[in-house]
Amino acid sequence: MQTVRRAIVIGNSFAGAENQCIGLVRALGLSQNYTLYRVTRPRGGINERFHWLPVTVHKRLEQVVKWIRGFSRIPGKKVAPLQDGEKDILEADARQIAKVARETFERDGPILVVASGRDTIPVSSSIKQLAPENVFVIQIQHPRSRLHRFDLVITPRHDYYPLTPEAQRQVPWFLRRWVTPRKPPDKHVVLTVGAIHQADSIALRSAASSWHNELVPLQKPLLVVSVGGPTSRCKYGADLTNQLAASLQNVLPTCGSLRLSFSRRTPKTVSDILVGELGKHPKVYIWNGEDPNPHMGHLAWGDAFVITADSVSMLSEACSTGKPVYVFGTELCTWKFADFLKSLQNRGAVRPFTGKEND
């Protein structure tokens, strides 16, 4: 069997999914020899209204809309083009990738294909079908069904929460066959506790060096607060945000410094409340969203972390540092998010953030 010396990452433009793929590639020693491709979902207009449809349907829909506009003078909504910066990333074409895998196999050996996210499933499975002897395909996150389409599936344990008796009681019997997954994990599946990520020891050492001059002079202990955004399974708004702000103010007297950052999912209403309540405090620094992103520096130099319960990725990264991790908003999470948070608490990896940690 030939050694794998190169990799292809199939992404979907979402950092949470792509970071998992790149993190796995890094762990396998292929960080210097991989190519990123993306499945680009058309954005804007009717695509936003029917966002739940598979990306293949969206692309056909986009072609139909363009065809109609070509024969009609009636103006309509435009389908949004690719976002800035994505034009240099190759579009994920299963046939082309499979062709390259076959033609270069004798010279360069097999290609490791790593994909994550619902939109990447048709591409990665097609590559495996078109070049079965020339690729090894890993799908990260549960692909719903037909696991035999991939050589390996890596997914968090909480993706199998729908099969537990507790979850089954929450789903009407006629809907259970549509819940992911449908069967217990088989030989194709490797289970993880959280999300794969890039914050390994090498990356943290590099970040510690890069952010040394900015973060080392800060008063200790340094508390890092990472805020995500509400989801369908972790809903919150102004009330919880005000509670978070009050809890952070309670710990500021015994905190040396506090660094606060938001994700791309953070609603403006949430960030505005936290900036308004904490922005003028001399111990508090709030990242303005402009590059460079201090996230890796925060992981390297932070003494403790407070993270909103909605983000599996941020919690997984913080827990991997071995430092104290506090979660805020756990009580508002349901379904597999609640199961994930419970598993972290049972392992002693996290604890609830109450704002009374000094008692």
Short mmCIF file of C-alpha atoms in Angstrom, two decimals:
data_model
loop_
_atom_site.label_atom_id
_atom_site.label_comp_id
_atom_site.label_asym_id
_atom_site.label_seq_id
_atom_site.Cartn_x
_atom_site.Cartn_y
_atom_site.Cartn_z
CA MET A 1 0.00 0.00 0.00
CA GLN A 2 1.39 3.39 -1.04
CA THR A 3 1.95 6.20 1.45
CA VAL A 4 -0.33 9.23 1.22
CA ARG A 5 1.79 12.32 0.63
CA ARG A 6 -0.80 14.84 -0.55
CA ALA A 7 -4.32 15.92 0.30
CA ILE A 8 -7.31 17.79 -1.03
CA VAL A 9 -9.69 19.65 1.26
CA ILE A 10 -13.27 20.14 0.08
CA GLY A 11 -14.69 23.16 1.92
CA ASN A 12 -17.98 25.04 2.02
CA SER A 13 -16.77 28.58 2.87
CA PHE A 14 -17.65 28.15 6.58
CA ALA A 15 -14.64 28.37 8.89
CA GLY A 16 -16.10 25.90 11.39
CA ALA A 17 -16.23 23.16 8.74
CA GLU A 18 -13.04 23.97 6.86
CA ASN A 19 -10.94 24.29 10.02
CA GLN A 20 -11.85 20.72 10.92
CA CYS A 21 -10.55 19.46 7.58
CA ILE A 22 -7.36 21.49 7.79
CA GLY A 23 -6.86 20.45 11.41
CA LEU A 24 -6.97 16.78 10.39
CA VAL A 25 -4.60 17.40 7.49
CA ARG A 26 -2.19 19.14 9.89
CA ALA A 27 -2.37 16.26 12.35
CA LEU A 28 -1.46 13.85 9.54
CA GLY A 29 1.63 15.86 8.62
CA LEU A 30 0.28 17.13 5.29
CA SER A 31 -0.09 20.82 6.16
CA GLN A 32 2.45 21.79 3.49
CA ASN A 33 0.96 19.65 0.76
CA TYR A 34 -2.77 20.14 0.43
CA THR A 35 -5.06 22.05 -1.92
CA LEU A 36 -8.31 23.72 -0.87
CA TYR A 37 -11.37 23.45 -3.12
CA ARG A 38 -14.80 24.86 -2.32
CA VAL A 39 -18.38 24.00 -3.06
CA THR A 40 -19.86 27.45 -3.63
CA ARG A 41 -23.53 27.86 -2.86
CA PRO A 42 -25.19 30.73 -4.80
CA ARG A 43 -26.15 33.54 -2.43
CA GLY A 44 -28.74 36.26 -2.37
CA GLY A 45 -32.21 36.60 -3.85
CA ILE A 46 -34.21 33.39 -4.16
CA ASN A 47 -31.27 31.38 -2.86
CA GLU A 48 -31.77 32.87 0.60
CA ARG A 49 -35.46 32.00 0.57
CA PHE A 50 -34.76 28.36 -0.27
CA HIS A 51 -31.51 27.99 1.68
CA TRP A 52 -32.53 24.54 2.93
CA LEU A 53 -32.34 22.99 -0.56
CA PRO A 54 -29.22 20.98 -1.58
CA VAL A 55 -26.52 23.02 -3.29
CA THR A 56 -26.94 21.01 -6.51
CA VAL A 57 -30.56 22.18 -6.72
CA HIS A 58 -29.46 25.77 -6.11
CA LYS A 59 -26.98 25.61 -8.98
CA ARG A 60 -29.64 24.28 -11.36
CA LEU A 61 -32.02 26.97 -10.11
CA GLU A 62 -29.39 29.61 -10.75
CA GLN A 63 -28.99 28.38 -14.35
CA VAL A 64 -32.75 28.50 -14.89
CA VAL A 65 -32.96 32.05 -13.51
CA LYS A 66 -30.14 33.18 -15.80
CA TRP A 67 -31.83 31.51 -18.77
CA ILE A 68 -35.15 33.21 -18.00
CA ARG A 69 -33.51 36.59 -17.64
CA GLY A 70 -31.85 36.09 -20.98
CA PHE A 71 -35.25 35.93 -22.66
CA SER A 72 -37.12 38.43 -20.52
CA ARG A 73 -36.95 42.18 -20.08
CA ILE A 74 -38.59 41.96 -16.66
CA PRO A 75 -35.99 42.85 -14.04
CA GLY A 76 -35.46 40.43 -11.18
CA LYS A 77 -33.24 39.89 -8.17
CA LYS A 78 -29.68 39.04 -8.99
CA VAL A 79 -28.03 35.92 -7.70
CA ALA A 80 -25.11 37.06 -5.56
CA PRO A 81 -21.62 36.29 -6.92
CA LEU A 82 -18.84 34.72 -4.91
CA GLN A 83 -17.67 36.70 -1.92
CA ASP A 84 -14.50 38.75 -2.16
CA GLY A 85 -11.39 36.64 -1.71
CA GLU A 86 -13.03 33.41 -2.90
CA LYS A 87 -12.10 33.88 -6.56
CA ASP A 88 -8.65 32.39 -5.95
CA ILE A 89 -10.09 29.18 -4.48
CA LEU A 90 -10.82 26.46 -7.02
CA GLU A 91 -14.40 25.30 -7.45
CA ALA A 92 -14.80 21.69 -6.29
CA ASP A 93 -15.35 19.69 -9.49
CA ALA A 94 -15.60 15.98 -8.67
CA ARG A 95 -14.84 14.82 -12.21
CA GLN A 96 -11.77 17.01 -12.54
CA ILE A 97 -10.39 16.02 -9.12
CA ALA A 98 -10.97 12.33 -9.85
CA LYS A 99 -9.23 12.71 -13.21
CA VAL A 100 -6.18 14.28 -11.56
CA ALA A 101 -6.12 11.49 -8.96
CA ARG A 102 -6.10 8.81 -11.66
CA GLU A 103 -3.56 10.48 -13.92
CA THR A 104 -1.04 11.27 -11.16
CA PHE A 105 -1.44 8.08 -9.14
CA GLU A 106 1.60 6.25 -10.54
CA ARG A 107 3.88 9.22 -9.95
CA ASP A 108 2.54 10.72 -6.71
CA GLY A 109 0.47 7.98 -5.10
CA PRO A 110 -3.08 8.26 -3.71
CA ILE A 111 -4.79 11.49 -2.69
CA LEU A 112 -6.36 11.96 0.72
CA VAL A 113 -9.67 13.79 0.26
CA VAL A 114 -11.08 15.43 3.40
CA ALA A 115 -14.49 17.13 3.31
CA SER A 116 -16.87 18.63 5.86
CA GLY A 117 -20.37 20.04 5.64
CA ARG A 118 -23.61 19.04 3.94
CA ASP A 119 -22.82 20.77 0.65
CA THR A 120 -19.56 18.82 0.23
CA ILE A 121 -21.13 15.35 0.47
CA PRO A 122 -22.12 15.00 -3.22
CA VAL A 123 -18.63 16.06 -4.32
CA SER A 124 -16.59 13.86 -1.99
CA SER A 125 -18.79 10.80 -2.59
CA SER A 126 -18.58 11.33 -6.36
CA ILE A 127 -14.80 11.53 -6.22
CA LYS A 128 -14.74 8.19 -4.41
CA GLN A 129 -17.06 6.66 -6.99
CA LEU A 130 -15.06 7.97 -9.95
CA ALA A 131 -11.58 7.10 -8.61
CA PRO A 132 -12.05 4.39 -5.95
CA GLU A 133 -8.49 3.02 -6.22
CA ASN A 134 -6.77 6.38 -6.29
CA VAL A 135 -8.25 8.27 -3.32
CA PHE A 136 -9.00 7.80 0.37
CA VAL A 137 -12.05 9.88 1.27
CA ILE A 138 -12.79 11.10 4.80
CA GLN A 139 -16.08 12.88 5.48
CA ILE A 140 -16.16 14.94 8.68
CA GLN A 141 -19.58 15.41 10.32
CA HIS A 142 -22.29 12.81 9.83
CA PRO A 143 -23.44 12.48 6.18
CA ARG A 144 -26.94 11.29 7.17
CA SER A 145 -26.93 7.94 5.36
CA ARG A 146 -25.02 5.52 3.10
CA LEU A 147 -21.74 5.67 4.95
CA HIS A 148 -20.25 3.14 2.51
CA ARG A 149 -19.79 6.04 0.06
CA PHE A 150 -16.72 7.08 2.10
CA ASP A 151 -13.64 5.30 3.38
CA LEU A 152 -14.04 6.91 6.80
CA VAL A 153 -16.50 9.17 8.60
CA ILE A 154 -15.31 11.26 11.57
CA THR A 155 -18.12 12.74 13.62
CA PRO A 156 -18.77 13.94 17.18
CA ARG A 157 -20.50 11.56 19.58
CA HIS A 158 -23.36 14.01 19.99
CA ASP A 159 -24.33 13.49 16.33
CA TYR A 160 -25.67 10.11 17.53
CA TYR A 161 -27.79 11.69 20.24
CA PRO A 162 -30.95 11.27 18.08
CA LEU A 163 -30.66 7.50 18.60
CA THR A 164 -30.81 7.72 22.40
CA PRO A 165 -34.09 6.87 24.19
CA GLU A 166 -34.30 10.45 25.48
CA ALA A 167 -34.07 11.89 21.98
CA GLN A 168 -36.47 9.34 20.54
CA ARG A 169 -39.12 10.48 23.01
CA GLN A 170 -38.77 14.01 21.65
CA VAL A 171 -39.40 13.03 18.02
CA PRO A 172 -42.75 11.75 16.66
CA TRP A 173 -42.43 8.18 15.38
CA PHE A 174 -43.27 9.15 11.78
CA LEU A 175 -40.33 11.61 11.70
CA ARG A 176 -37.68 9.35 13.24
CA ARG A 177 -36.51 7.88 9.93
CA TRP A 178 -35.58 11.42 8.80
CA VAL A 179 -33.46 12.18 11.85
CA THR A 180 -29.69 11.99 11.48
CA PRO A 181 -28.26 9.40 11.94
CA ARG A 182 -30.50 6.41 11.31
CA LYS A 183 -28.21 3.61 12.50
CA PRO A 184 -25.56 3.20 15.23
CA PRO A 185 -21.93 3.82 14.18
CA ASP A 186 -20.32 1.04 12.17
CA LYS A 187 -16.75 0.32 11.07
CA HIS A 188 -16.74 3.40 8.84
CA VAL A 189 -17.16 5.77 11.81
CA VAL A 190 -14.64 7.33 14.20
CA LEU A 191 -16.26 9.24 17.07
CA THR A 192 -14.84 12.37 18.69
CA VAL A 193 -16.02 14.30 21.75
CA GLY A 194 -15.96 17.71 20.06
CA ALA A 195 -14.88 19.24 16.78
CA ILE A 196 -11.50 18.70 15.13
CA HIS A 197 -9.54 21.96 14.95
CA GLN A 198 -6.16 23.52 14.15
CA ALA A 199 -5.19 24.60 17.67
CA ASP A 200 -2.53 21.92 18.18
CA SER A 201 0.65 22.37 20.20
CA ILE A 202 2.66 23.58 17.20
CA ALA A 203 0.05 26.18 16.25
CA LEU A 204 -0.22 27.42 19.84
CA ARG A 205 3.56 27.77 20.16
CA SER A 206 3.62 29.78 16.96
CA ALA A 207 0.72 31.95 18.16
CA ALA A 208 2.41 32.46 21.53
CA SER A 209 5.45 33.86 19.74
CA SER A 210 3.43 36.03 17.34
CA TRP A 211 1.27 37.56 20.08
CA HIS A 212 3.96 37.74 22.78
CA ASN A 213 4.54 41.49 22.63
CA GLU A 214 0.83 42.36 22.76
CA LEU A 215 -0.48 39.87 25.30
CA VAL A 216 2.37 39.19 27.74
CA PRO A 217 2.38 42.73 29.25
CA LEU A 218 -1.31 42.42 30.23
CA GLN A 219 -2.17 42.03 33.88
CA LYS A 220 -2.82 38.45 34.95
CA PRO A 221 -4.96 36.47 35.11
CA LEU A 222 -6.09 37.04 31.53
CA LEU A 223 -9.72 36.06 30.99
CA VAL A 224 -10.67 35.43 27.35
CA VAL A 225 -14.36 35.74 26.43
CA SER A 226 -15.50 34.32 23.07
CA VAL A 227 -19.04 35.09 21.94
CA GLY A 228 -20.74 33.18 19.13
CA GLY A 229 -24.32 33.63 18.05
CA PRO A 230 -27.75 32.12 18.67
CA THR A 231 -28.75 29.00 16.73
CA SER A 232 -31.98 27.05 16.36
CA ARG A 233 -30.83 24.78 19.20
CA CYS A 234 -29.20 27.48 21.36
CA LYS A 235 -31.48 30.50 21.24
CA TYR A 236 -30.66 33.68 23.12
CA GLY A 237 -30.95 37.44 22.77
CA ALA A 238 -30.78 40.65 24.76
CA ASP A 239 -31.84 39.14 28.10
CA LEU A 240 -29.06 36.55 28.19
CA THR A 241 -26.53 39.03 26.81
CA ASN A 242 -27.30 41.49 29.60
CA GLN A 243 -26.88 38.65 32.08
CA LEU A 244 -23.49 37.81 30.56
CA ALA A 245 -22.40 41.44 30.80
CA ALA A 246 -23.43 41.59 34.48
CA SER A 247 -21.64 38.32 35.25
CA LEU A 248 -18.44 39.56 33.62
CA GLN A 249 -18.60 42.80 35.58
CA ASN A 250 -18.85 40.73 38.76
CA VAL A 251 -15.51 38.99 38.09
CA LEU A 252 -13.62 42.04 36.82
CA PRO A 253 -12.40 43.11 40.30
CA THR A 254 -10.27 39.96 40.63
CA CYS A 255 -9.46 39.69 36.94
CA GLY A 256 -6.20 41.15 35.69
CA SER A 257 -7.35 41.69 32.10
CA LEU A 258 -10.29 40.68 29.94
CA ARG A 259 -10.15 40.20 26.16
CA LEU A 260 -13.50 39.90 24.37
CA SER A 261 -14.08 38.81 20.77
CA PHE A 262 -17.10 38.07 18.59
CA SER A 263 -17.59 35.57 15.80
CA ARG A 264 -19.06 36.21 12.35
CA ARG A 265 -22.35 34.79 13.68
CA THR A 266 -22.69 37.30 16.51
CA PRO A 267 -25.77 39.53 15.99
CA LYS A 268 -25.18 43.28 16.24
CA THR A 269 -27.73 43.48 19.06
CA VAL A 270 -25.57 41.13 21.13
CA SER A 271 -22.25 42.83 20.39
CA ASP A 272 -23.72 46.29 20.96
CA ILE A 273 -24.89 45.35 24.47
CA LEU A 274 -21.50 43.94 25.49
CA VAL A 275 -19.57 46.83 23.97
CA GLY A 276 -21.88 49.32 25.69
CA GLU A 277 -21.58 47.65 29.10
CA LEU A 278 -17.89 46.72 29.05
CA GLY A 279 -16.20 48.77 26.34
CA LYS A 280 -15.06 51.65 28.57
CA HIS A 281 -13.70 49.54 31.42
CA PRO A 282 -9.90 49.95 31.70
CA LYS A 283 -9.33 46.21 32.11
CA VAL A 284 -11.34 45.27 29.01
CA TYR A 285 -10.16 45.04 25.40
CA ILE A 286 -12.74 44.24 22.69
CA TRP A 287 -11.50 43.08 19.30
CA ASN A 288 -12.96 45.23 16.50
CA GLY A 289 -13.19 42.41 13.98
CA GLU A 290 -10.30 43.62 11.83
CA ASP A 291 -7.22 41.58 11.01
CA PRO A 292 -5.14 40.23 12.55
CA ASN A 293 -7.56 37.95 14.37
CA PRO A 294 -6.28 37.41 17.95
CA HIS A 295 -8.10 34.08 18.41
CA MET A 296 -5.02 31.83 18.38
CA GLY A 297 -3.11 34.31 20.53
CA HIS A 298 -5.97 34.25 23.04
CA LEU A 299 -5.83 30.45 23.16
CA ALA A 300 -2.07 30.55 23.71
CA TRP A 301 -1.94 33.25 26.39
CA GLY A 302 -5.36 33.14 28.04
CA ASP A 303 -5.47 31.86 31.63
CA ALA A 304 -9.18 31.00 31.53
CA PHE A 305 -12.00 31.12 28.99
CA VAL A 306 -15.67 32.06 29.00
CA ILE A 307 -17.46 30.82 25.88
CA THR A 308 -21.09 30.96 24.83
CA ALA A 309 -22.70 27.53 24.68
CA ASP A 310 -23.63 27.70 20.99
CA SER A 311 -20.14 27.11 19.57
CA VAL A 312 -18.88 23.52 19.44
CA SER A 313 -15.72 24.66 17.66
CA MET A 314 -14.69 27.37 20.14
CA LEU A 315 -15.41 25.08 23.10
CA SER A 316 -13.40 22.25 21.55
CA GLU A 317 -10.42 24.52 20.93
CA ALA A 318 -10.46 26.01 24.43
CA CYS A 319 -10.82 22.60 26.12
CA SER A 320 -7.80 21.29 24.21
CA THR A 321 -5.56 23.85 25.98
CA GLY A 322 -6.14 22.18 29.35
CA LYS A 323 -7.00 25.53 30.97
CA PRO A 324 -10.24 26.36 32.86
CA VAL A 325 -13.20 26.73 30.50
CA TYR A 326 -16.51 28.26 31.57
CA VAL A 327 -19.68 27.99 29.47
CA PHE A 328 -22.45 30.56 29.41
CA GLY A 329 -26.01 29.87 28.28
CA THR A 330 -26.03 26.09 28.65
CA GLU A 331 -29.56 26.05 30.01
CA LEU A 332 -30.93 27.45 26.73
CA CYS A 333 -29.45 24.72 24.54
CA THR A 334 -31.47 21.71 23.42
CA TRP A 335 -31.14 18.50 21.42
CA LYS A 336 -27.59 17.35 20.58
CA PHE A 337 -26.04 20.68 21.68
CA ALA A 338 -27.25 20.00 25.20
CA ASP A 339 -25.86 16.46 24.97
CA PHE A 340 -22.47 17.81 23.87
CA LEU A 341 -22.32 20.28 26.75
CA LYS A 342 -23.34 17.57 29.20
CA SER A 343 -20.55 15.30 27.96
CA LEU A 344 -17.97 18.07 28.50
CA GLN A 345 -19.24 18.72 32.03
CA ASN A 346 -19.19 14.99 32.86
CA ARG A 347 -15.54 14.88 31.80
CA GLY A 348 -14.70 17.91 33.95
CA ALA A 349 -13.63 19.86 30.87
CA VAL A 350 -16.04 22.76 31.42
CA ARG A 351 -18.18 24.30 34.13
CA PRO A 352 -21.03 26.85 34.03
CA PHE A 353 -20.10 30.53 34.20
CA THR A 354 -22.18 32.22 36.91
CA GLY A 355 -20.27 35.42 37.64
CA LYS A 356 -19.81 34.19 41.22
CA GLU A 357 -16.54 32.37 40.63
CA ASN A 358 -14.87 34.47 43.35
CA ASP A 359 -17.15 33.17 46.12
#
